[in-house]
Short mmCIF file of C-alpha atoms in Angstrom, two decimals:
data_model
loop_
_atom_site.label_atom_id
_atom_site.label_comp_id
_atom_site.label_asym_id
_atom_site.label_seq_id
_atom_site.Cartn_x
_atom_site.Cartn_y
_atom_site.Cartn_z
CA MET S 1 -82.20 -40.92 -133.22
CA GLU S 2 -79.63 -40.73 -130.47
CA VAL S 3 -80.69 -40.63 -126.83
CA SER S 4 -78.79 -38.35 -124.49
CA HIS S 5 -76.59 -39.86 -121.77
CA THR S 6 -78.45 -37.78 -119.20
CA ILE S 7 -81.77 -39.42 -120.12
CA ILE S 8 -80.24 -42.91 -119.94
CA ASN S 9 -78.69 -42.14 -116.54
CA LEU S 10 -82.01 -40.75 -115.29
CA ILE S 11 -83.86 -43.90 -116.39
CA ILE S 12 -81.28 -46.10 -114.63
CA PHE S 13 -81.59 -43.97 -111.50
CA VAL S 14 -85.39 -44.27 -111.43
CA LEU S 15 -85.23 -48.04 -112.00
CA ALA S 16 -82.67 -48.39 -109.18
CA ILE S 17 -84.98 -46.50 -106.82
CA TYR S 18 -87.90 -48.74 -107.81
CA VAL S 19 -85.95 -51.98 -107.35
CA GLY S 20 -84.38 -50.78 -104.09
CA TYR S 21 -87.76 -49.84 -102.66
CA HIS S 22 -89.24 -53.25 -103.42
CA VAL S 23 -86.20 -55.15 -102.16
CA VAL S 24 -86.17 -53.33 -98.82
CA TRP S 25 -89.90 -53.51 -98.15
CA THR S 26 -90.34 -57.17 -99.12
CA VAL S 27 -87.51 -58.57 -97.00
CA THR S 28 -88.46 -60.20 -93.70
CA PRO S 29 -87.55 -58.27 -90.52
CA ALA S 30 -84.98 -60.90 -89.52
CA LEU S 31 -82.99 -60.15 -92.66
CA HIS S 32 -82.86 -56.36 -92.34
CA THR S 33 -79.50 -56.36 -90.53
CA PRO S 34 -77.64 -58.49 -93.11
CA LEU S 35 -79.26 -56.47 -95.88
CA MET S 36 -78.00 -53.23 -94.32
CA ALA S 37 -74.50 -54.67 -93.93
CA VAL S 38 -74.33 -55.69 -97.58
CA THR S 39 -75.78 -52.36 -98.69
CA ASN S 40 -73.11 -50.50 -96.71
CA ALA S 41 -70.38 -52.64 -98.23
CA ILE S 42 -71.66 -51.98 -101.73
CA SER S 43 -72.00 -48.26 -101.08
CA ALA S 44 -68.29 -48.15 -100.27
CA ILE S 45 -67.81 -48.09 -104.04
CA ILE S 46 -69.06 -44.51 -103.88
CA ILE S 47 -65.71 -43.55 -102.39
CA VAL S 48 -63.92 -44.85 -105.49
CA GLY S 49 -66.15 -42.74 -107.72
CA ALA S 50 -65.56 -39.68 -105.56
CA MET S 51 -61.80 -40.23 -105.73
CA LEU S 52 -61.97 -40.50 -109.50
CA ALA S 53 -64.02 -37.31 -109.68
CA ALA S 54 -61.53 -35.49 -107.46
CA GLY S 55 -58.50 -36.75 -109.36
CA LEU S 56 -59.71 -36.16 -112.90
CA THR S 57 -60.71 -32.52 -112.51
CA GLU S 58 -58.37 -29.72 -113.46
CA GLY S 59 -59.92 -26.73 -111.71
CA ILE S 60 -59.70 -25.97 -108.02
CA VAL S 61 -63.49 -25.93 -107.63
CA GLY S 62 -63.73 -29.47 -109.00
CA GLN S 63 -60.96 -30.69 -106.75
CA ILE S 64 -62.60 -29.16 -103.69
CA ALA S 65 -65.96 -30.66 -104.65
CA GLY S 66 -64.30 -34.05 -105.23
CA THR S 67 -62.52 -33.92 -101.88
CA LEU S 68 -65.79 -33.00 -100.19
CA ALA S 69 -67.46 -35.92 -101.98
CA VAL S 70 -64.78 -38.32 -100.69
CA ALA S 71 -65.26 -37.05 -97.13
CA LEU S 72 -69.05 -37.29 -97.26
CA ALA S 73 -68.95 -40.76 -98.84
CA ALA S 74 -66.58 -41.93 -96.09
CA VAL S 75 -68.93 -40.58 -93.41
CA ASN S 76 -71.82 -42.39 -95.13
CA VAL S 77 -70.02 -45.73 -95.25
CA PHE S 78 -68.55 -45.66 -91.74
CA GLY S 79 -71.80 -44.38 -90.26
CA GLY S 80 -73.66 -47.19 -91.97
CA PHE S 81 -71.32 -49.78 -90.50
CA LEU S 82 -71.74 -48.25 -87.02
CA VAL S 83 -75.52 -48.43 -87.32
CA THR S 84 -75.26 -52.05 -88.47
CA GLN S 85 -73.02 -52.88 -85.51
CA ARG S 86 -75.53 -51.35 -83.11
CA MET S 87 -78.33 -53.32 -84.73
CA LEU S 88 -76.36 -56.54 -84.31
CA GLU S 89 -75.76 -55.75 -80.63
CA MET S 90 -79.54 -55.62 -80.12
CA PHE S 91 -79.73 -59.31 -80.99
CA LYS S 92 -77.07 -60.41 -78.50
CA LYS S 93 -78.39 -62.19 -75.45
CA LYS S 94 -77.95 -60.17 -72.31
CA GLU S 95 -76.31 -62.05 -69.47
CA PRO S 96 -78.47 -62.24 -66.35
CA LYS S 97 -77.31 -60.11 -63.47
CA ALA S 98 -75.52 -62.09 -60.82
CA PRO S 99 -77.51 -62.44 -57.60
CA ALA S 100 -74.42 -61.38 -55.62
CA ALA S 101 -76.22 -58.50 -53.91
CA LYS S 102 -78.96 -60.83 -52.62
CA ALA S 103 -76.38 -63.34 -51.39
CA ILE S 104 -74.55 -60.64 -49.44
CA GLU S 105 -77.81 -59.39 -47.90
CA GLY S 106 -78.74 -62.95 -46.93
CA ALA S 107 -75.35 -63.49 -45.26
CA LYS S 108 -75.75 -60.36 -43.13
CA SER S 109 -79.06 -61.45 -41.61
#
């Protein structure tokens, strides 16, 4: 009995969702930013798959769909890195405001 490739791919997809869900929800809050950064780096591989899909097709519809896939994958990856950068900026210590305004007011009186 031979199992279809679609069934095997569907099983792998469901297992990946299950593992991903448990990995994300069991990580401590301090590690969410590094986890997101690594996830974005790994998801950059999607662009390679989209390029292969666009390059291997013969019809115009497939090439347009592949080009659209490359564009959407690029938006996904770059957007993910921007979100990660913003998350990292939240952890930076803010410098205290200089009391220059108070010193000037004190000098006037």
